[in-house]
mmCIF file of C-alpha atoms and ligand atoms in Angstrom:
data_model
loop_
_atom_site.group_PDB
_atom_site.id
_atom_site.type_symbol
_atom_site.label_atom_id
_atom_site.label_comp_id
_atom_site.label_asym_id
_atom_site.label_seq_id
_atom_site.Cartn_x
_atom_site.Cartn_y
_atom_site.Cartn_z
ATOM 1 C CA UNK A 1311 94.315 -43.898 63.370
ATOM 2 C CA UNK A 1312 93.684 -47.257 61.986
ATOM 3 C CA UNK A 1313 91.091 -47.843 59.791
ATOM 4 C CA UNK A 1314 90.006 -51.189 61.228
ATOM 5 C CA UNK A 1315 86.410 -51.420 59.648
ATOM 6 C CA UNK A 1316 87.973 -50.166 56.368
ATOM 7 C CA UNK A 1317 90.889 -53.055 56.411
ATOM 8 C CA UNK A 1318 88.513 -56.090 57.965
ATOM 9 C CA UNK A 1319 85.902 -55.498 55.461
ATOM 10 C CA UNK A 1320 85.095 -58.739 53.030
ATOM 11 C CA UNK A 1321 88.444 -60.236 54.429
ATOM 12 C CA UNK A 1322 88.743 -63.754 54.985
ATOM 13 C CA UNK A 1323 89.939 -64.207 58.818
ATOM 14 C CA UNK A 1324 90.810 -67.695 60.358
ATOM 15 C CA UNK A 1325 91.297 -67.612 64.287
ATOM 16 C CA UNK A 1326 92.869 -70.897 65.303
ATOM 17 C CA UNK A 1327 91.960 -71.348 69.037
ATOM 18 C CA UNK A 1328 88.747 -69.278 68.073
ATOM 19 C CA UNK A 1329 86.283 -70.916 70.708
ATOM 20 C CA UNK A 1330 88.479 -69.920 73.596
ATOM 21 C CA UNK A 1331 88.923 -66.536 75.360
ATOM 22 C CA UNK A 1332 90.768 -64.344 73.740
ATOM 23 C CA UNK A 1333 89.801 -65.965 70.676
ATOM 24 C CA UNK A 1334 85.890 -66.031 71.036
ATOM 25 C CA UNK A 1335 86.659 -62.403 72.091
ATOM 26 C CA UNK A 1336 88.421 -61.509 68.911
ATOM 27 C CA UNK A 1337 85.574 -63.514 66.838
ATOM 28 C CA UNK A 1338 82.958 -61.129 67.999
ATOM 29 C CA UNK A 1339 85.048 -57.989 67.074
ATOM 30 C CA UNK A 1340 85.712 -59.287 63.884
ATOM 31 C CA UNK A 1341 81.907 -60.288 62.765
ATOM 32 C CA UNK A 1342 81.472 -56.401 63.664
ATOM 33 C CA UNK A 1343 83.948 -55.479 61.774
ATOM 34 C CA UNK A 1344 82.041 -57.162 58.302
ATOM 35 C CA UNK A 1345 85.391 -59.931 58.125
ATOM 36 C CA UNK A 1346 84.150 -63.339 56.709
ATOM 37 C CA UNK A 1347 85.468 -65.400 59.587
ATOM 38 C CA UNK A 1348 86.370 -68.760 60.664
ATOM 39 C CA UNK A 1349 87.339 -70.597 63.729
ATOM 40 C CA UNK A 1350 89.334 -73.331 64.406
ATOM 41 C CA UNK A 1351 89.120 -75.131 67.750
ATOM 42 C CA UNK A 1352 89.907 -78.561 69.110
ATOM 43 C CA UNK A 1353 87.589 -78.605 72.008
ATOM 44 C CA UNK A 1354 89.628 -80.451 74.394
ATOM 45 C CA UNK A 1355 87.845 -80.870 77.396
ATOM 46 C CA UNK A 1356 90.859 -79.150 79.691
ATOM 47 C CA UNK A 1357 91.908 -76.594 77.509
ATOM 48 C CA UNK A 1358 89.483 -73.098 77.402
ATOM 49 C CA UNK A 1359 87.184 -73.385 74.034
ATOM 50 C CA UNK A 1360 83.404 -73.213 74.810
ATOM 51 C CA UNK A 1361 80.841 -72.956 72.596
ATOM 52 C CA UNK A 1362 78.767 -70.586 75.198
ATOM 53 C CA UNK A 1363 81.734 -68.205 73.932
ATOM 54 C CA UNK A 1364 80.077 -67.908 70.634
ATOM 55 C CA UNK A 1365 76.953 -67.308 71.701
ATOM 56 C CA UNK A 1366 75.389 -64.589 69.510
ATOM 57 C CA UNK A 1367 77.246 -65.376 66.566
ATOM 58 C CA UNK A 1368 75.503 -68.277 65.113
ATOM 59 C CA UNK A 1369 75.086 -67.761 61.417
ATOM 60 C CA UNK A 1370 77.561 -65.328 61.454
ATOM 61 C CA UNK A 1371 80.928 -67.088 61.055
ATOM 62 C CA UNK A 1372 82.125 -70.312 60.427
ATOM 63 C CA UNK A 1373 83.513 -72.888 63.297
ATOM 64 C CA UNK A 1374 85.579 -76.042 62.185
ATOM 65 C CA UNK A 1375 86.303 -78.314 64.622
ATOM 66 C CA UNK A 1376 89.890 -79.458 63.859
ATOM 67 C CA UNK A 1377 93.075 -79.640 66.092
ATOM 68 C CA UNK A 1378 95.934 -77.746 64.554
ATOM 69 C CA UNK A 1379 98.172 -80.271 64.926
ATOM 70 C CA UNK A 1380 96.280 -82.120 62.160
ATOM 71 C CA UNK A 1381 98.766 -80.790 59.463
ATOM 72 C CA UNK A 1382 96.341 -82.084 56.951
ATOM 73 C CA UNK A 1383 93.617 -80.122 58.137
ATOM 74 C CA UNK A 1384 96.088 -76.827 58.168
ATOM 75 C CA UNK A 1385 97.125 -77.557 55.065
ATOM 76 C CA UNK A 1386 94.010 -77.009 53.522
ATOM 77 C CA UNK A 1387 92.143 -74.630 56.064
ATOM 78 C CA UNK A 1388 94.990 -71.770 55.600
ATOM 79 C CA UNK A 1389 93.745 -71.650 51.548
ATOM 80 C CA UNK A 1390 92.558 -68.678 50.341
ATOM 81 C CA UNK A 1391 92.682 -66.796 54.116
ATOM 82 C CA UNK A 1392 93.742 -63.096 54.489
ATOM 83 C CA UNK A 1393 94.856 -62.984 57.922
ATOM 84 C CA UNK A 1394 95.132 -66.009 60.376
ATOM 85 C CA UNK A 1395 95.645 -64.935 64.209
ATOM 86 C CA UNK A 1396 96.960 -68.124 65.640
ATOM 87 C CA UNK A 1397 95.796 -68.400 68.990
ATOM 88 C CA UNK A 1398 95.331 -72.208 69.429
ATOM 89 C CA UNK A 1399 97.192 -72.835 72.560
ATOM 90 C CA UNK A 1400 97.886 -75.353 75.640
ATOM 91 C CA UNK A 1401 98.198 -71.939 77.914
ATOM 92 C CA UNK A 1402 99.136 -74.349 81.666
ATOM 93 C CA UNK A 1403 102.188 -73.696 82.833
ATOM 94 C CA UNK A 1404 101.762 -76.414 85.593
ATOM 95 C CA UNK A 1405 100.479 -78.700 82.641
ATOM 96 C CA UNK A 1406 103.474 -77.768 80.500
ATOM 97 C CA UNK A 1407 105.978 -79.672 83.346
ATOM 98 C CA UNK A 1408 103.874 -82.111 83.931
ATOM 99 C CA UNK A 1409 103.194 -83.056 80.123
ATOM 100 C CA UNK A 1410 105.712 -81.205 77.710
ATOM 101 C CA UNK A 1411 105.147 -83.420 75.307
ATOM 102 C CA UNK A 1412 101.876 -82.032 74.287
ATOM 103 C CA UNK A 1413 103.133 -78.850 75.406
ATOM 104 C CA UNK A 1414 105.746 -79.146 72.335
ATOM 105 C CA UNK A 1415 103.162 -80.703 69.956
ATOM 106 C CA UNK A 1416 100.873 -77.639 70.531
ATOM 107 C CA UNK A 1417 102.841 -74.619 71.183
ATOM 108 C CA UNK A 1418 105.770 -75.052 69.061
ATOM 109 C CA UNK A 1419 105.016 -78.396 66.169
ATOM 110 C CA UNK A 1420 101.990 -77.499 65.156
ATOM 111 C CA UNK A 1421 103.041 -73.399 64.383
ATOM 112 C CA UNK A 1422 106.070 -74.537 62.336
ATOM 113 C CA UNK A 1423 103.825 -76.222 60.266
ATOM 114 C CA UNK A 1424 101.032 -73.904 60.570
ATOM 115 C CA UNK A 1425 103.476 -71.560 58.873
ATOM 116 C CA UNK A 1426 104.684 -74.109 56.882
ATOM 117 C CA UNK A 1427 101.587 -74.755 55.198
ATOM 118 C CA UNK A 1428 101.188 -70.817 54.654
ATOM 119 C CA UNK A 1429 104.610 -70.893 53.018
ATOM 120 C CA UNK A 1430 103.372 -73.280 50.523
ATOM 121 C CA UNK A 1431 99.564 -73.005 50.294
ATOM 122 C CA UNK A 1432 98.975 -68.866 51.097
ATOM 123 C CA UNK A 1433 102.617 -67.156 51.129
ATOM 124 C CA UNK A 1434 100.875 -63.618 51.002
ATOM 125 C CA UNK A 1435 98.807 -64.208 54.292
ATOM 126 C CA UNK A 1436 99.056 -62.255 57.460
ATOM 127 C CA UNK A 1437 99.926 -64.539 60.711
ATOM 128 C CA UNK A 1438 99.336 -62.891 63.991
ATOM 129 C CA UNK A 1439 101.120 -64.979 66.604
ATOM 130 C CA UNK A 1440 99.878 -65.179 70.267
ATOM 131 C CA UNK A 1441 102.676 -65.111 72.329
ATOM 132 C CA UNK A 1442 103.398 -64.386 76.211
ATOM 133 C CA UNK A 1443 105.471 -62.556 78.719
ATOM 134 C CA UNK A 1444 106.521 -65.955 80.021
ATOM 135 C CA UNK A 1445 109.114 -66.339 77.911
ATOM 136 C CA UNK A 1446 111.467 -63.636 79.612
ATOM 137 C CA UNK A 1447 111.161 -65.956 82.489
ATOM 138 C CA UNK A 1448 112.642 -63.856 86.056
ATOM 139 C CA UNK A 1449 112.829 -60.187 84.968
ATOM 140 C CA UNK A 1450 116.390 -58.871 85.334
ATOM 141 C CA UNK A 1451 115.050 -55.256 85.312
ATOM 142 C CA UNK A 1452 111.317 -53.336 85.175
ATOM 143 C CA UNK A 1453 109.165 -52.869 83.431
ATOM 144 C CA UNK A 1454 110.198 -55.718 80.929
ATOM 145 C CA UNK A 1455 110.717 -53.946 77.298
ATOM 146 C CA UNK A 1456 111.192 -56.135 73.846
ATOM 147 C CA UNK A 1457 115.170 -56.005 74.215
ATOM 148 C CA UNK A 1458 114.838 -58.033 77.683
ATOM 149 C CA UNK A 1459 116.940 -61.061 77.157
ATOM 150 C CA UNK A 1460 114.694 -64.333 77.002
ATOM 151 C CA UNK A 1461 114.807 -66.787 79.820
ATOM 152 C CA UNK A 1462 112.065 -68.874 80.199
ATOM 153 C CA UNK A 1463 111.556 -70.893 83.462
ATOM 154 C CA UNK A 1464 108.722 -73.664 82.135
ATOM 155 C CA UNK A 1465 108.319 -75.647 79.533
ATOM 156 C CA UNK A 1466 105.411 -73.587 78.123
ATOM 157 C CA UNK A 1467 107.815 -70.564 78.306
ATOM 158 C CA UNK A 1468 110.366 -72.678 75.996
ATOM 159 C CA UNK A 1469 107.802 -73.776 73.262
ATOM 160 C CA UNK A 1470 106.080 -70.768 73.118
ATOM 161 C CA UNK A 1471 109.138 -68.775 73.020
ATOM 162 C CA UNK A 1472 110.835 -71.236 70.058
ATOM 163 C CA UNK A 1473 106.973 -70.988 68.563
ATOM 164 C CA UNK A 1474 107.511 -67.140 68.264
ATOM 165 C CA UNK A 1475 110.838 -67.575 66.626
ATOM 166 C CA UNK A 1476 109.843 -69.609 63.924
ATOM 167 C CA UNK A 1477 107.369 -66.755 63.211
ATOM 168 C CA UNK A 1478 110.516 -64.428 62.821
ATOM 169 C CA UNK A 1479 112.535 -66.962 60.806
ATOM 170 C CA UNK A 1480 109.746 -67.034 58.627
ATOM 171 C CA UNK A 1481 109.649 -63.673 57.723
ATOM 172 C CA UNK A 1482 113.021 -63.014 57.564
ATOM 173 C CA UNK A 1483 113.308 -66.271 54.912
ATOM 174 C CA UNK A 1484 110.637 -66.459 53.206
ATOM 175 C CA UNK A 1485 109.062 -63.016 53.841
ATOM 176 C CA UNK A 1486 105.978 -64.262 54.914
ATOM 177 C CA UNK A 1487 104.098 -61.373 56.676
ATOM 178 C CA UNK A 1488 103.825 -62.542 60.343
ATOM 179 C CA UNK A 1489 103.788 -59.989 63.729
ATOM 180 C CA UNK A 1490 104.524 -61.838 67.223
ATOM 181 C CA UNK A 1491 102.496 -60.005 70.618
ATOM 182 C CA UNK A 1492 103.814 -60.662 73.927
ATOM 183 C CA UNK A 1493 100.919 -60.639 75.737
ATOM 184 C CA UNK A 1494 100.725 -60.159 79.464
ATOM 185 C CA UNK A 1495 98.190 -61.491 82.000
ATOM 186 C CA UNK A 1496 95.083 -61.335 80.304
ATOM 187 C CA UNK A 1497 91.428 -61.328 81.720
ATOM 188 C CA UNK A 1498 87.940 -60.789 80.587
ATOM 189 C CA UNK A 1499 84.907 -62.031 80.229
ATOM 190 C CA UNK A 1500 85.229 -66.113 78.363
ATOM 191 C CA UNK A 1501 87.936 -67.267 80.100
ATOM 192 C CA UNK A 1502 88.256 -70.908 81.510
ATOM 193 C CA UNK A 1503 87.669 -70.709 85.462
ATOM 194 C CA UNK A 1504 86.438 -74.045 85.718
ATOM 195 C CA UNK A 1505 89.728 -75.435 87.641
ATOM 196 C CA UNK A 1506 93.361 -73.344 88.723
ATOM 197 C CA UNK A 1507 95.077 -74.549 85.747
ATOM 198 C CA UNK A 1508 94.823 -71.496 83.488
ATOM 199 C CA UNK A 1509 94.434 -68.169 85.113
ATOM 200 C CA UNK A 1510 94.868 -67.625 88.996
ATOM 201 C CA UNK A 1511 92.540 -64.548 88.530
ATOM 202 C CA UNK A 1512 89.989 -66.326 86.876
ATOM 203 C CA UNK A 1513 89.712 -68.993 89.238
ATOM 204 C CA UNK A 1514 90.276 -66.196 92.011
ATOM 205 C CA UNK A 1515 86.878 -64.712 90.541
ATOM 206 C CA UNK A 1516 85.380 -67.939 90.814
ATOM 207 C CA UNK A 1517 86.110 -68.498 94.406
ATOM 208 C CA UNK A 1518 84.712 -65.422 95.142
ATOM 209 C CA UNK A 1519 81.680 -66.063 93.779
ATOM 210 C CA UNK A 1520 81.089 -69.181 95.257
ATOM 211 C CA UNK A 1521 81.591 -67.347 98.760
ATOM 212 C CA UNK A 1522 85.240 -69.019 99.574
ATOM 213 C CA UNK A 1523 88.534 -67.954 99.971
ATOM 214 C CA UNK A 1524 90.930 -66.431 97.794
ATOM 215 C CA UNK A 1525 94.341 -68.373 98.169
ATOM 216 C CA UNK A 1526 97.685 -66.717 97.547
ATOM 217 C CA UNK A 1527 100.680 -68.029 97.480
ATOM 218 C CA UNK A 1528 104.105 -66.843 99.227
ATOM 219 C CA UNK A 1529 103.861 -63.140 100.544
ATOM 220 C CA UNK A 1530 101.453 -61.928 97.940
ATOM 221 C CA UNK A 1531 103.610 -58.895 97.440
ATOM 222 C CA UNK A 1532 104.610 -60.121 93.400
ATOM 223 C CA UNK A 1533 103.808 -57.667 91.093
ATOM 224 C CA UNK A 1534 101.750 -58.294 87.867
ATOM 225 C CA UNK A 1535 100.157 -55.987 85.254
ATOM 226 C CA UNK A 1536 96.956 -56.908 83.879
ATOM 227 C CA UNK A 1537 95.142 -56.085 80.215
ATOM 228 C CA UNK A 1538 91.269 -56.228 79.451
ATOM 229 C CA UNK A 1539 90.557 -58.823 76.522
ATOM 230 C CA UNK A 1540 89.304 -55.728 74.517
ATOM 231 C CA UNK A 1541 92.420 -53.803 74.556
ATOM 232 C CA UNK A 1542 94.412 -57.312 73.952
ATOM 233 C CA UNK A 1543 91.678 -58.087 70.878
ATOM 234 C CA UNK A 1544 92.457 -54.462 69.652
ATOM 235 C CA UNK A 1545 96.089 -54.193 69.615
ATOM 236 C CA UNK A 1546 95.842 -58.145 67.701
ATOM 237 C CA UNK A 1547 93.649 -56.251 65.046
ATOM 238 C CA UNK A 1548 95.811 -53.270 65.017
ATOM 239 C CA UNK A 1549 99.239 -55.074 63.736
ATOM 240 C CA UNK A 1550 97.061 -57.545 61.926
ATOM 241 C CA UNK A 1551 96.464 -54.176 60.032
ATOM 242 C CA UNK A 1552 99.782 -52.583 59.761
ATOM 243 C CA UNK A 1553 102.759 -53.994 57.241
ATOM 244 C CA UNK A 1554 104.964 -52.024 59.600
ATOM 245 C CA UNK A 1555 104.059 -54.980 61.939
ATOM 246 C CA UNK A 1556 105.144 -57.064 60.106
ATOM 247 C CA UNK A 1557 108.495 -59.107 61.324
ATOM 248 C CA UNK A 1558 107.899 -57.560 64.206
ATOM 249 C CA UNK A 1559 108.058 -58.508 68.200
ATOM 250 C CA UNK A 1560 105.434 -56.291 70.150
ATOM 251 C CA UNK A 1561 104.636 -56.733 74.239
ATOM 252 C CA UNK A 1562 101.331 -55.818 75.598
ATOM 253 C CA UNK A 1563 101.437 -55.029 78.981
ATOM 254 C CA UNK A 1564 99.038 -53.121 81.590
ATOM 255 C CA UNK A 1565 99.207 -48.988 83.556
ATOM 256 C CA UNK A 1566 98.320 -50.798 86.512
ATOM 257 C CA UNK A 1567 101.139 -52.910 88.360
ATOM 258 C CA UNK A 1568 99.529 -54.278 91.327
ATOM 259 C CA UNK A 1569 100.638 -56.976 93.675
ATOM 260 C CA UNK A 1570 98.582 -59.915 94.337
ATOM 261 C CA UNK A 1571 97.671 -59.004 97.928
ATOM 262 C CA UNK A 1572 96.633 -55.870 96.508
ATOM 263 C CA UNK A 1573 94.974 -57.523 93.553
ATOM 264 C CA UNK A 1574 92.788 -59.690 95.979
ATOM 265 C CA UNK A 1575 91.621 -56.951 98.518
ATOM 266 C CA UNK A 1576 90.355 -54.904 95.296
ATOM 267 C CA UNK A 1577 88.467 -57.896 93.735
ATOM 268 C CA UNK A 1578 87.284 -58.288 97.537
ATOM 269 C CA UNK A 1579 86.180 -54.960 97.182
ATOM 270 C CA UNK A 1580 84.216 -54.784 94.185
ATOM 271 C CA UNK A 1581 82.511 -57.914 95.241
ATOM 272 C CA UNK A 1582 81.217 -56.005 98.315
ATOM 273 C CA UNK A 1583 82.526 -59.361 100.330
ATOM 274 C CA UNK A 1584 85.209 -61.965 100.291
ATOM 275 C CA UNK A 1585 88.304 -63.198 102.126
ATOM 276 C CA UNK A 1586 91.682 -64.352 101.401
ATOM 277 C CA UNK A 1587 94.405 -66.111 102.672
ATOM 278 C CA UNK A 1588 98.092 -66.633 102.393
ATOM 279 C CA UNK A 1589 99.732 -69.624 102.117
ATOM 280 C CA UNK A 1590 103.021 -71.225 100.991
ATOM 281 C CA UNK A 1591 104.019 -71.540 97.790
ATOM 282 C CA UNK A 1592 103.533 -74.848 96.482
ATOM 283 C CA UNK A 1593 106.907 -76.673 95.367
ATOM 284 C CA UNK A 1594 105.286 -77.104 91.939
ATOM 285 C CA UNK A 1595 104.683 -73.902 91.391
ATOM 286 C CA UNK A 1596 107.762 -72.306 93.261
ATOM 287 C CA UNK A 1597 109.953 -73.457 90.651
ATOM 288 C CA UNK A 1598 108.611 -71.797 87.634
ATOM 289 C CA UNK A 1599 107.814 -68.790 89.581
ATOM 290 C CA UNK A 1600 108.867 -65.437 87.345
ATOM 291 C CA UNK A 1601 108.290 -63.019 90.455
ATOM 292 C CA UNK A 1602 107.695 -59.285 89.767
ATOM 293 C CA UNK A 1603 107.087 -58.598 86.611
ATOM 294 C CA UNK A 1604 105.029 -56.030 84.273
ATOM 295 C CA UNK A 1605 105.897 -54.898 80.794
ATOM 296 C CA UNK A 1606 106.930 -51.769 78.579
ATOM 297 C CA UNK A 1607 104.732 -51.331 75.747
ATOM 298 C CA UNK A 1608 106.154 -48.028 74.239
ATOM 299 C CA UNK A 1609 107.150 -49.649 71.263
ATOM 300 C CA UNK A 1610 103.662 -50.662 70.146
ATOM 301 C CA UNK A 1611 102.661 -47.501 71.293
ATOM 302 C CA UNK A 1612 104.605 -45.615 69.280
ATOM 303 C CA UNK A 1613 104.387 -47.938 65.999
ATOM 304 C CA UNK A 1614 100.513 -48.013 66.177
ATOM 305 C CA UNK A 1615 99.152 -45.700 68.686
ATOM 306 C CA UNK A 1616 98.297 -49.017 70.868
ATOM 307 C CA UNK A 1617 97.270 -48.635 74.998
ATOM 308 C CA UNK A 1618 95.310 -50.127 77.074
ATOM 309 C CA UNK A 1619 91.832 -47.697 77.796
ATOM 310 C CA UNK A 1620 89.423 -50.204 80.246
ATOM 311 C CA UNK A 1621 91.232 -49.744 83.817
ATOM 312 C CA UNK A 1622 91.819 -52.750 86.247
ATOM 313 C CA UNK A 1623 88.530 -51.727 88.267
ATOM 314 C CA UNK A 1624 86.340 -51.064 85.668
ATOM 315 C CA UNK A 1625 88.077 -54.651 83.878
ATOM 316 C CA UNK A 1626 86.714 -56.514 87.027
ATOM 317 C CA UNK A 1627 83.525 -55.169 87.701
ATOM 318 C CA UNK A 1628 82.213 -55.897 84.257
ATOM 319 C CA UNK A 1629 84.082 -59.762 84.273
ATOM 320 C CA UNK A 1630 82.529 -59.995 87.863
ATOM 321 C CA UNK A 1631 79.481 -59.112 86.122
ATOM 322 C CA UNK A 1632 79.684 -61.331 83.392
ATOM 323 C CA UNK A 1633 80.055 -64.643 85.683
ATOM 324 C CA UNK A 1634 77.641 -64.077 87.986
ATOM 325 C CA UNK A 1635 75.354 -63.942 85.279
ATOM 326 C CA UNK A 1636 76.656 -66.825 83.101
ATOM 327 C CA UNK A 1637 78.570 -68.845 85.679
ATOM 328 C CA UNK A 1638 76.270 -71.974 85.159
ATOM 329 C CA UNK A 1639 78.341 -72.660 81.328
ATOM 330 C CA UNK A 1640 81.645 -72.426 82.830
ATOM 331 C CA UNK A 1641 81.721 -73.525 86.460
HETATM 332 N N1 NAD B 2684 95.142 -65.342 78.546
HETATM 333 C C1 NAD B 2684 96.371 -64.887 78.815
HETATM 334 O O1 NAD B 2684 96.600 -64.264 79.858
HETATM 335 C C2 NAD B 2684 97.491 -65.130 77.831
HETATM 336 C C3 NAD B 2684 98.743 -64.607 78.138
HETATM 337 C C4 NAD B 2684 99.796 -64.815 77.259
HETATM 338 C C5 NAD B 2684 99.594 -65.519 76.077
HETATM 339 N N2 NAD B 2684 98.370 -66.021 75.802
HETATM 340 C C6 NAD B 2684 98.196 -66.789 74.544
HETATM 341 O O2 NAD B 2684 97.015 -66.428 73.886
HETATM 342 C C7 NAD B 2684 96.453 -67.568 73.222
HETATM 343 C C8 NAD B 2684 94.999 -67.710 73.611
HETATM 344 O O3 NAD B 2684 94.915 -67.904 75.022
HETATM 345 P P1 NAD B 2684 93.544 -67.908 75.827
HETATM 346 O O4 NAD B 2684 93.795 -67.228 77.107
HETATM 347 O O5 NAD B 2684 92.438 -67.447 74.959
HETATM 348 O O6 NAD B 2684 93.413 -69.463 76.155
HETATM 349 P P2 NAD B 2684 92.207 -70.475 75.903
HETATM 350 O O7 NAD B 2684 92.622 -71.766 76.467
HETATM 351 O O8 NAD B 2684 90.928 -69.899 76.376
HETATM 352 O O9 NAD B 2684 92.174 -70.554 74.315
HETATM 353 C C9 NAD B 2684 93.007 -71.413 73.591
HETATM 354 C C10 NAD B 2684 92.118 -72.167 72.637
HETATM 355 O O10 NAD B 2684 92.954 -73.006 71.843
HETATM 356 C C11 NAD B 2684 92.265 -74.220 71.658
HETATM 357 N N3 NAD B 2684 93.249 -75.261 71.384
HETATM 358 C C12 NAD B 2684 94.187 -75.752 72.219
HETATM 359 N N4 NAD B 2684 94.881 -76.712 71.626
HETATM 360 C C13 NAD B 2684 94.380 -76.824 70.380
HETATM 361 C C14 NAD B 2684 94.687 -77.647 69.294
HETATM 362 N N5 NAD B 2684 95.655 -78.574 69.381
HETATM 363 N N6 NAD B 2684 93.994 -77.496 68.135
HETATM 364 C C15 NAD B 2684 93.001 -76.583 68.046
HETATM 365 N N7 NAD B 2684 92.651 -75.778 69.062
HETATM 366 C C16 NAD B 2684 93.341 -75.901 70.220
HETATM 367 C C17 NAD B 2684 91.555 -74.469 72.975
HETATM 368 O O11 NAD B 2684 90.471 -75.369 72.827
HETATM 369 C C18 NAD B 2684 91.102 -73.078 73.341
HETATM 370 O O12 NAD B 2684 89.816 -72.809 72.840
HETATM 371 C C19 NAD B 2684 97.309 -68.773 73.652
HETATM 372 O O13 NAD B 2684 98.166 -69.107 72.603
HETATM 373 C C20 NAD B 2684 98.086 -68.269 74.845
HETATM 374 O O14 NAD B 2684 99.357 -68.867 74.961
HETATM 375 C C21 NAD B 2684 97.305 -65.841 76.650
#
């Protein structure tokens, strides 16, 4: 067992991307965990940082508003930092096509010289890299494991998978202590549901809500696995704590493979009402399509002991829970 409390203690934590889901998520666990911590967040209107997410914690960390592909601003905010978990990310796939430009700038620019300025400025930090399952692109075989070749089929996919790399290179070159996690579809309470672009299931909770219907696209029968944001923000403190991690590629990924037609009658469910239907895919969204897919985590698993505990159902109820009371600061 990992001594989390023990190894956060007094240490100085940045969390770039820190106002939005997984990182407002991770802010809370950390304050509890006695780290002095920062967060560094753009606030771009489209992307998913919201103050609300913080709520609670005022007084008890730091927040910077600075976008991290200000290299000046990296340059000096990396200084003197312990761990950084670099979670600052345009997360649209849709966007990603539409604008990979700022897709590029974002996911793959700014963490060369995020690591760049920890290479020059803080060569014994800790980086913790946020990556995704999108990068395997169509899985050739399931569940996806860590020696799956990579394949993306967006433009987020590509700069988040070259992003990752540069995370390996940097270890390998320089030995600069960094871990890469894969993470797969992630949900919780915090995360944007104010439009489609992000997560289907958040803006699937959203519809629900609001009384109207859930819309899925082709036959509904791909499969997905799905983690609670507490067993994502614990398996990002867990290598953040191990040197083992270090130089290391790690998926998450979920017990629970469920289709999306299955997906929607079980949020249905725990709503006590709701309706869905099924439509075409859109042409857009076709395209970059990955199909089934859910990962093989065994190798985190057996490195640090890492699984997910909170199951799908009891994952919904309490983000159900969680928007129905707060919807008004993120509709
Ligand atoms: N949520 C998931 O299912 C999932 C899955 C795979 C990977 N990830 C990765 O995890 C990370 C966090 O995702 P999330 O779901 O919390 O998304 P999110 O959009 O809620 O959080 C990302 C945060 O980064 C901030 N940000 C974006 N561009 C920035 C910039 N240029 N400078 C400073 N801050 C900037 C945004 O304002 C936002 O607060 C991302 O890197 C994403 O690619 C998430």
């Amino acid at each position: 067992m990992t001594d989390l409390a023990g190894f956060f203690r007094g240490k100085r934590v940045l969390v770039t991307g820190g106002l939005g889901f997984i990182g407002s998520n991770l802010a809370y666990r950390l304050v509890e965990l006695g780290a002095d911590v920062i967060l560094v967040d753009s606030l771009i209107p489209t992307y998913g940082g919201n103050l609300f997410n913080v709520r609670g914690l005022e007084g008890r960390l730091r927040i910077n508003i600075a976008d991290v592909r200000d290299e000046h601003s990296m340059d000096y905010l990396v200084r003197g930092q312990d761990v950084i978990f670099s979670l600052a990310g345009q997360v649209s796939h849709l966007d990603s096509m539409k604008d990979p430009y700022t897709d590029l700038e974002i996911n793959c620019r700014s963490q060369l010289s995020l690591l760049e300025a920890c290479r020059k400025h803080n060569p014994g930090v800790k980086v913790v890299f946020a990556s995704t399952r999108q990068i395997y692109g169509r899985p050739r075989y399931l569940p996806v494991d860590e020696a799956h070749p990579l394949d993306p089929t967006d433009i987020n996919g590509a700069n988040k998978m070259a992003g990752e790399w540069y995370h390996i290179v940097y270890y390998r070159a320089y030995g600069l202590a960094t871990t890469c996690l894969r993470l797969t579809n992630t949900y919780g309470p915090r995360m944007r549901v104010r439009d489609a672009r992000q997560t289907f299931l958040g803006w699937w909770l959203r519809l629900l809500i609001e009384g109207k219907p859930l819309r899925i696209y082709g036959d509904g029968q791909q499969l997905r696995d799905f983690n609670y944001v507490d067993d994502a923000v614990e398996a990002l403190l867990l290598v953040a704590a191990s040197h083992r991690a270090n130089g290391e590629v790690f998926n998450l990924g979920g017990d629970e493979p469920i289709s999306l037609l299955d997906l929607a009658r079980l949020l249905i469910e725990l709503e006590g009402h709701g309706e869905y239907e099924i439509v075409p895919f859109p042409e857009e969204q076709r395209v970059i399509d990955i199909g089934d897919y859910y990962a093989d985590y065994t190798k985190l698993h057996l490195a640090l002991g890492w699984c997910p505990t909170v199951s799908l159902r009891d994952g919904l109820t309490r983000t159900l829970a969680y928007y129905h009371e707060y919807h008004p600061h993120y509709w």
